[in-house]
Amino acid sequence: MTTTATSVSAVPATAKPGPVHERLAARLQAGLAPLRLEVEDLSHRHRAHGPRMAALAGKGGGGGTAPLGLSETHFRVTVVSAAFEGLSRVARHRRVNELLAEELARHVHALEIRALTPTEAAD
Amino acid sequence: MTDTADPTQARIAQEIADNSVVLFMKGTPTFPQCGFSAAVVQVLTKLQVKFKGINVLEDEALRQGIKEFSSWPTIPQLYVAGEFVGGCDIVREMAETGELSSLLADKGVAPAA
């Protein structure tokens, strides 16, 4: 379970975003033209052997073959977009869910969503 | 979009019609089996809301059926007075802003005595 406060990711800074991570970001960018977009991979918090997997993830870049995103299961996305103006919370989340439907059906087990308009984000 | 010929969809419709507050979750209110389901139970408990928790892990058809019913891809899902309210993120946000208490009051759902 994640804390509500924003926290620094435990994944090494040198780890490159995995393929699922990159696809989530690309779909949200294309679909919502966000002023701000954050996609955080929280999968390591949901694995009992987190440190080892984090180390393996770190080795994924450059040398060996990446594990094809199989370990990317939990994400938190924060999207600030004018596309959310006038939409209820449920409608906003549905917009995000629809854009990410393919990943949700195949890889992602848990998705946390923060969907704000530029006005709300400025508060 | 409810198909009354589908027993799972019929069961879902019946549950949300029969109970003021229904939470489709992983595990039970006493023994939640995922953090997000536990978080919603905690919110409802704090607000002293009487609710029915339905464990989707007990029935694969139900686990899939509730997602089709609401066009919502994840568990938990909260329903109040037959209306889909949202998943964990939305319930938590609404609890923080007071909107959840207002919704419950508007729907005539009193805190447990």
JSON list of N, CA and C in Angstrom, two decimals, chain B residues 2 9-24 52 54 66 69-70 77-84:
[
{"chain": "B", "resi": 2, "resn": "THR", "atom": "N", "xyz": [-27.36, -3.59, -18.29]},
{"chain": "B", "resi": 2, "resn": "THR", "atom": "CA", "xyz": [-27.54, -4.85, -17.57]},
{"chain": "B", "resi": 2, "resn": "THR", "atom": "C", "xyz": [-28.30, -5.85, -18.44]},
{"chain": "B", "resi": 9, "resn": "GLN", "atom": "N", "xyz": [-24.66, -10.59, -13.90]},
{"chain": "B", "resi": 9, "resn": "GLN", "atom": "CA", "xyz": [-25.11, -9.20, -14.00]},
{"chain": "B", "resi": 9, "resn": "GLN", "atom": "C", "xyz": [-26.38, -9.01, -13.18]},
{"chain": "B", "resi": 10, "resn": "ALA", "atom": "N", "xyz": [-27.25, -10.03, -13.20]},
{"chain": "B", "resi": 10, "resn": "ALA", "atom": "CA", "xyz": [-28.49, -9.95, -12.43]},
{"chain": "B", "resi": 10, "resn": "ALA", "atom": "C", "xyz": [-28.19, -9.91, -10.94]},
{"chain": "B", "resi": 11, "resn": "ARG", "atom": "N", "xyz": [-27.21, -10.71, -10.52]},
{"chain": "B", "resi": 11, "resn": "ARG", "atom": "CA", "xyz": [-26.84, -10.73, -9.11]},
{"chain": "B", "resi": 11, "resn": "ARG", "atom": "C", "xyz": [-26.29, -9.38, -8.67]},
{"chain": "B", "resi": 12, "resn": "ILE", "atom": "N", "xyz": [-25.43, -8.80, -9.51]},
{"chain": "B", "resi": 12, "resn": "ILE", "atom": "CA", "xyz": [-24.84, -7.50, -9.19]},
{"chain": "B", "resi": 12, "resn": "ILE", "atom": "C", "xyz": [-25.94, -6.45, -9.03]},
{"chain": "B", "resi": 13, "resn": "ALA", "atom": "N", "xyz": [-26.85, -6.43, -10.01]},
{"chain": "B", "resi": 13, "resn": "ALA", "atom": "CA", "xyz": [-27.94, -5.45, -9.97]},
{"chain": "B", "resi": 13, "resn": "ALA", "atom": "C", "xyz": [-28.78, -5.63, -8.71]},
{"chain": "B", "resi": 14, "resn": "GLN", "atom": "N", "xyz": [-29.00, -6.89, -8.33]},
{"chain": "B", "resi": 14, "resn": "GLN", "atom": "CA", "xyz": [-29.80, -7.17, -7.14]},
{"chain": "B", "resi": 14, "resn": "GLN", "atom": "C", "xyz": [-29.10, -6.70, -5.88]},
{"chain": "B", "resi": 15, "resn": "GLU", "atom": "N", "xyz": [-27.79, -6.96, -5.79]},
{"chain": "B", "resi": 15, "resn": "GLU", "atom": "CA", "xyz": [-27.04, -6.58, -4.59]},
{"chain": "B", "resi": 15, "resn": "GLU", "atom": "C", "xyz": [-27.07, -5.07, -4.39]},
{"chain": "B", "resi": 16, "resn": "ILE", "atom": "N", "xyz": [-26.87, -4.29, -5.47]},
{"chain": "B", "resi": 16, "resn": "ILE", "atom": "CA", "xyz": [-26.83, -2.84, -5.29]},
{"chain": "B", "resi": 16, "resn": "ILE", "atom": "C", "xyz": [-28.22, -2.26, -5.12]},
{"chain": "B", "resi": 17, "resn": "ALA", "atom": "N", "xyz": [-29.25, -3.04, -5.50]},
{"chain": "B", "resi": 17, "resn": "ALA", "atom": "CA", "xyz": [-30.63, -2.59, -5.27]},
{"chain": "B", "resi": 17, "resn": "ALA", "atom": "C", "xyz": [-31.04, -2.88, -3.82]},
{"chain": "B", "resi": 18, "resn": "ASP", "atom": "N", "xyz": [-30.54, -4.00, -3.29]},
{"chain": "B", "resi": 18, "resn": "ASP", "atom": "CA", "xyz": [-30.96, -4.45, -1.96]},
{"chain": "B", "resi": 18, "resn": "ASP", "atom": "C", "xyz": [-30.24, -3.74, -0.81]},
{"chain": "B", "resi": 19, "resn": "ASN", "atom": "N", "xyz": [-29.06, -3.18, -1.10]},
{"chain": "B", "resi": 19, "resn": "ASN", "atom": "CA", "xyz": [-28.24, -2.60, -0.03]},
{"chain": "B", "resi": 19, "resn": "ASN", "atom": "C", "xyz": [-27.92, -1.14, -0.33]},
{"chain": "B", "resi": 20, "resn": "SER", "atom": "N", "xyz": [-28.02, -0.28, 0.69]},
{"chain": "B", "resi": 20, "resn": "SER", "atom": "CA", "xyz": [-27.74, 1.14, 0.48]},
{"chain": "B", "resi": 20, "resn": "SER", "atom": "C", "xyz": [-26.31, 1.37, 0.04]},
{"chain": "B", "resi": 21, "resn": "VAL", "atom": "N", "xyz": [-25.38, 0.66, 0.68]},
{"chain": "B", "resi": 21, "resn": "VAL", "atom": "CA", "xyz": [-23.96, 0.83, 0.35]},
{"chain": "B", "resi": 21, "resn": "VAL", "atom": "C", "xyz": [-23.35, -0.55, 0.10]},
{"chain": "B", "resi": 22, "resn": "VAL", "atom": "N", "xyz": [-22.77, -0.71, -1.08]},
{"chain": "B", "resi": 22, "resn": "VAL", "atom": "CA", "xyz": [-22.15, -1.98, -1.44]},
{"chain": "B", "resi": 22, "resn": "VAL", "atom": "C", "xyz": [-20.72, -1.73, -1.90]},
{"chain": "B", "resi": 23, "resn": "LEU", "atom": "N", "xyz": [-19.79, -2.52, -1.38]},
{"chain": "B", "resi": 23, "resn": "LEU", "atom": "CA", "xyz": [-18.40, -2.43, -1.80]},
{"chain": "B", "resi": 23, "resn": "LEU", "atom": "C", "xyz": [-17.96, -3.77, -2.39]},
{"chain": "B", "resi": 24, "resn": "PHE", "atom": "N", "xyz": [-17.69, -3.76, -3.69]},
{"chain": "B", "resi": 24, "resn": "PHE", "atom": "CA", "xyz": [-17.11, -4.95, -4.32]},
{"chain": "B", "resi": 24, "resn": "PHE", "atom": "C", "xyz": [-15.61, -4.84, -4.11]},
{"chain": "B", "resi": 52, "resn": "LYS", "atom": "N", "xyz": [-22.29, -3.41, 2.78]},
{"chain": "B", "resi": 52, "resn": "LYS", "atom": "CA", "xyz": [-22.09, -4.81, 2.47]},
{"chain": "B", "resi": 52, "resn": "LYS", "atom": "C", "xyz": [-20.85, -4.96, 1.61]},
{"chain": "B", "resi": 54, "resn": "ILE", "atom": "N", "xyz": [-18.57, -7.32, -0.73]},
{"chain": "B", "resi": 54, "resn": "ILE", "atom": "CA", "xyz": [-18.70, -8.52, -1.54]},
{"chain": "B", "resi": 54, "resn": "ILE", "atom": "C", "xyz": [-17.33, -8.90, -2.08]},
{"chain": "B", "resi": 66, "resn": "ILE", "atom": "N", "xyz": [-18.29, -7.50, -12.57]},
{"chain": "B", "resi": 66, "resn": "ILE", "atom": "CA", "xyz": [-18.46, -6.17, -11.98]},
{"chain": "B", "resi": 66, "resn": "ILE", "atom": "C", "xyz": [-17.75, -5.11, -12.82]},
{"chain": "B", "resi": 69, "resn": "PHE", "atom": "N", "xyz": [-20.08, -4.45, -15.65]},
{"chain": "B", "resi": 69, "resn": "PHE", "atom": "CA", "xyz": [-21.28, -3.77, -15.15]},
{"chain": "B", "resi": 69, "resn": "PHE", "atom": "C", "xyz": [-21.05, -2.26, -15.07]},
{"chain": "B", "resi": 70, "resn": "SER", "atom": "N", "xyz": [-19.88, -1.87, -14.57]},
{"chain": "B", "resi": 70, "resn": "SER", "atom": "CA", "xyz": [-19.60, -0.45, -14.32]},
{"chain": "B", "resi": 70, "resn": "SER", "atom": "C", "xyz": [-18.75, 0.19, -15.40]},
{"chain": "B", "resi": 77, "resn": "GLN", "atom": "N", "xyz": [-14.80, -1.32, -5.97]},
{"chain": "B", "resi": 77, "resn": "GLN", "atom": "CA", "xyz": [-15.80, -0.41, -6.54]},
{"chain": "B", "resi": 77, "resn": "GLN", "atom": "C", "xyz": [-16.89, -0.17, -5.50]},
{"chain": "B", "resi": 78, "resn": "LEU", "atom": "N", "xyz": [-17.19, 1.10, -5.28]},
{"chain": "B", "resi": 78, "resn": "LEU", "atom": "CA", "xyz": [-18.19, 1.47, -4.27]},
{"chain": "B", "resi": 78, "resn": "LEU", "atom": "C", "xyz": [-19.48, 1.95, -4.92]},
{"chain": "B", "resi": 79, "resn": "TYR", "atom": "N", "xyz": [-20.61, 1.43, -4.40]},
{"chain": "B", "resi": 79, "resn": "TYR", "atom": "CA", "xyz": [-21.93, 1.83, -4.87]},
{"chain": "B", "resi": 79, "resn": "TYR", "atom": "C", "xyz": [-22.72, 2.38, -3.69]},
{"chain": "B", "resi": 80, "resn": "VAL", "atom": "N", "xyz": [-23.39, 3.52, -3.89]},
{"chain": "B", "resi": 80, "resn": "VAL", "atom": "CA", "xyz": [-24.26, 4.10, -2.87]},
{"chain": "B", "resi": 80, "resn": "VAL", "atom": "C", "xyz": [-25.62, 4.37, -3.49]},
{"chain": "B", "resi": 81, "resn": "ALA", "atom": "N", "xyz": [-26.67, 3.83, -2.87]},
{"chain": "B", "resi": 81, "resn": "ALA", "atom": "CA", "xyz": [-28.04, 4.00, -3.37]},
{"chain": "B", "resi": 81, "resn": "ALA", "atom": "C", "xyz": [-28.13, 3.60, -4.84]},
{"chain": "B", "resi": 82, "resn": "GLY", "atom": "N", "xyz": [-27.48, 2.51, -5.19]},
{"chain": "B", "resi": 82, "resn": "GLY", "atom": "CA", "xyz": [-27.55, 1.98, -6.54]},
{"chain": "B", "resi": 82, "resn": "GLY", "atom": "C", "xyz": [-26.68, 2.68, -7.56]},
{"chain": "B", "resi": 83, "resn": "GLU", "atom": "N", "xyz": [-25.92, 3.67, -7.11]},
{"chain": "B", "resi": 83, "resn": "GLU", "atom": "CA", "xyz": [-25.12, 4.48, -8.02]},
{"chain": "B", "resi": 83, "resn": "GLU", "atom": "C", "xyz": [-23.64, 4.21, -7.84]},
{"chain": "B", "resi": 84, "resn": "PHE", "atom": "N", "xyz": [-22.93, 3.99, -8.94]},
{"chain": "B", "resi": 84, "resn": "PHE", "atom": "CA", "xyz": [-21.49, 3.78, -8.88]},
{"chain": "B", "resi": 84, "resn": "PHE", "atom": "C", "xyz": [-20.80, 5.08, -8.45]}
]
